[in-house]
Amino acid sequence: KIDDPKLSGNWSEYSEEEGRLLFRPHAGVDIFSSHAELNERNNTQREFHPFKKWPHCSFEEFMRGPRNQGDSCNNCWAMAVASALQMRVCINNQSFSGSRAALSAGYLTSCAMDAWKGQNGCEEGNPTVALRWISTNGVPTGGDGSNSQTCVPDFQNGISLMKSTYTYQGNMITPPACPTNCTVHSYPRDLQDDLFVLAGLNETWETTSFESATLAINTSGPIAMSFAVYEDFLSYKSGQIYNRSSDKFLFDHVVNAFGFGPDYIVALNSWGSAFGDVGRFMIYKQWIKSYTIPGPLLKRSPAAKYPLPLPKAEKHAAVFFQGFNNSALNDRYQEMGKYNVSGNFTFWNSFLTNFVYWCKSSKRWTITTRSNWAKVSEGECWWSAQAPEDLDIFDWPSNQSWYEYNGSTLVLQPGAQIVR
């Protein structure tokens, strides 16, 4: 019978790359003891967001910000793998945190040749093969191209873009050669000592099942997801659940799937923070082609390497507010160098629902909601609260009270201030 507990593991999966069946110890039928238990599971897991289950790792992931592959390198597969995998590493060990806690999509693009679909990693790739490749070859730290706190930052954006040894072939980048040393020379350990060789990833598998994908996300963290991009997806707006209406196919795409609803997936794109909801979007399950489920990270193996703790790095600044009538504003806000407005860093609260930014037109530090991010990043000023004139957010603690929006105007709110 299909509900025989013996069928819950040890299945084999056909590999098109190798032309044979491969043994997958963790692949099998998802067995439930009764229909009542199945119904209860469906009712309690109809929606899932990692902020609730893994708040520390979710906050770390948001601090890193969405990746940005640019328009000259089709390495979304590497971006999605690195993004999903780094949060899974944090879930397994929360010491994987701070500005060094990111895995290198650039390294995968240059080095994971088995996963390439073309002549190089900028000509698309296979996320399933990439994860299995990491199980024996490893991946070092490496964040956004301007992140000098990691071993091999992405080569296609930020400061690294100006220093990279890539070349162009037509309009597309040919990535730099696979590095044998950290590309950030000041990084405090060698590349070989920085490699995360996660042996369990050799059990990575692929599925078209929405139920298997959501169970994997809820149990172990983000996965990779493939779907076809049509023209209308380019105009996706925050808050929508994407439901394809266009017939104009553009390309296949791979992203980090980290949450879900009853019939949709919540995903993180690799097109920068201007896309969707600070890089995130929702998509109905019928438009998803496949899911890549990473194997278990902590499988014991003589070849496995888990180089934690990471070398020490500078911590981000944080400010604390109290005294606002709107209790959602009273929180700890941490500096996010990735999210820049008017040349200044922004500060985000613990639940990533509000942020503090420099309003250029009023020349004051201002608090607003995440829903206003796109407008604020384009130069508009929106507020839930605003600092008094001439107050620098770094001048704290301060007994100067802030102004709070009461529904019609900003009014001075005595006691609303930065406390430490």
PDB file of N, CA, C and O in Angstrom, residues 51 106 123 127 136 187 206 250 267 323 347 351:
ATOM      1  N   PHE A  51       9.842  34.256   9.636  1.00  0.00           N
ATOM      2  CA  PHE A  51      10.028  35.240  10.700  1.00  0.00           C
ATOM      3  C   PHE A  51       9.457  34.728  12.020  1.00  0.00           C
ATOM      4  O   PHE A  51       9.934  35.069  13.091  1.00  0.00           O
ATOM      5  N   GLY A 106      28.864  34.171  -6.408  1.00  0.00           N
ATOM      6  CA  GLY A 106      29.904  34.412  -7.403  1.00  0.00           C
ATOM      7  C   GLY A 106      30.837  33.223  -7.537  1.00  0.00           C
ATOM      8  O   GLY A 106      31.246  32.855  -8.650  1.00  0.00           O
ATOM      9  N   GLU A 123      25.413  31.639 -18.165  1.00  0.00           N
ATOM     10  CA  GLU A 123      24.514  31.153 -19.210  1.00  0.00           C
ATOM     11  C   GLU A 123      23.555  30.118 -18.638  1.00  0.00           C
ATOM     12  O   GLU A 123      23.295  29.080 -19.226  1.00  0.00           O
ATOM     13  N   PRO A 127      20.069  24.282 -10.272  1.00  0.00           N
ATOM     14  CA  PRO A 127      20.250  24.406  -8.819  1.00  0.00           C
ATOM     15  C   PRO A 127      20.418  23.067  -8.113  1.00  0.00           C
ATOM     16  O   PRO A 127      21.123  22.979  -7.102  1.00  0.00           O
ATOM     17  N   THR A 136      30.548  18.083  -2.155  1.00  0.00           N
ATOM     18  CA  THR A 136      31.923  17.572  -2.232  1.00  0.00           C
ATOM     19  C   THR A 136      32.963  18.674  -2.423  1.00  0.00           C
ATOM     20  O   THR A 136      34.119  18.504  -2.042  1.00  0.00           O
ATOM     21  N   TYR A 187      40.547  39.410   4.012  1.00  0.00           N
ATOM     22  CA  TYR A 187      39.746  38.419   4.740  1.00  0.00           C
ATOM     23  C   TYR A 187      40.685  37.569   5.600  1.00  0.00           C
ATOM     24  O   TYR A 187      41.724  37.108   5.124  1.00  0.00           O
ATOM     25  N   GLU A 206      14.652  16.836  -6.489  1.00  0.00           N
ATOM     26  CA  GLU A 206      13.772  17.759  -7.209  1.00  0.00           C
ATOM     27  C   GLU A 206      12.359  17.189  -7.266  1.00  0.00           C
ATOM     28  O   GLU A 206      12.167  15.982  -7.384  1.00  0.00           O
ATOM     29  N   LEU A 250       9.419  34.912 -21.593  1.00  0.00           N
ATOM     30  CA  LEU A 250      10.708  35.595 -21.666  1.00  0.00           C
ATOM     31  C   LEU A 250      11.871  34.648 -21.360  1.00  0.00           C
ATOM     32  O   LEU A 250      12.793  34.518 -22.147  1.00  0.00           O
ATOM     33  N   ALA A 267       8.538  34.104  -2.178  1.00  0.00           N
ATOM     34  CA  ALA A 267       9.897  33.896  -2.668  1.00  0.00           C
ATOM     35  C   ALA A 267      10.705  35.187  -2.631  1.00  0.00           C
ATOM     36  O   ALA A 267      10.153  36.295  -2.600  1.00  0.00           O
ATOM     37  N   GLY A 323       7.956  55.264  23.903  1.00  0.00           N
ATOM     38  CA  GLY A 323       7.105  56.414  24.170  1.00  0.00           C
ATOM     39  C   GLY A 323       6.118  56.790  23.079  1.00  0.00           C
ATOM     40  O   GLY A 323       5.330  57.729  23.258  1.00  0.00           O
ATOM     41  N   PHE A 347      17.548  52.008   9.140  1.00  0.00           N
ATOM     42  CA  PHE A 347      17.481  51.187  10.342  1.00  0.00           C
ATOM     43  C   PHE A 347      16.119  50.498  10.349  1.00  0.00           C
ATOM     44  O   PHE A 347      15.087  51.152  10.163  1.00  0.00           O
ATOM     45  N   PHE A 351      10.699  43.216  13.539  1.00  0.00           N
ATOM     46  CA  PHE A 351       9.786  42.461  12.696  1.00  0.00           C
ATOM     47  C   PHE A 351       9.859  42.902  11.231  1.00  0.00           C
ATOM     48  O   PHE A 351       9.114  42.413  10.389  1.00  0.00           O
TER      49      PHE A 351
END
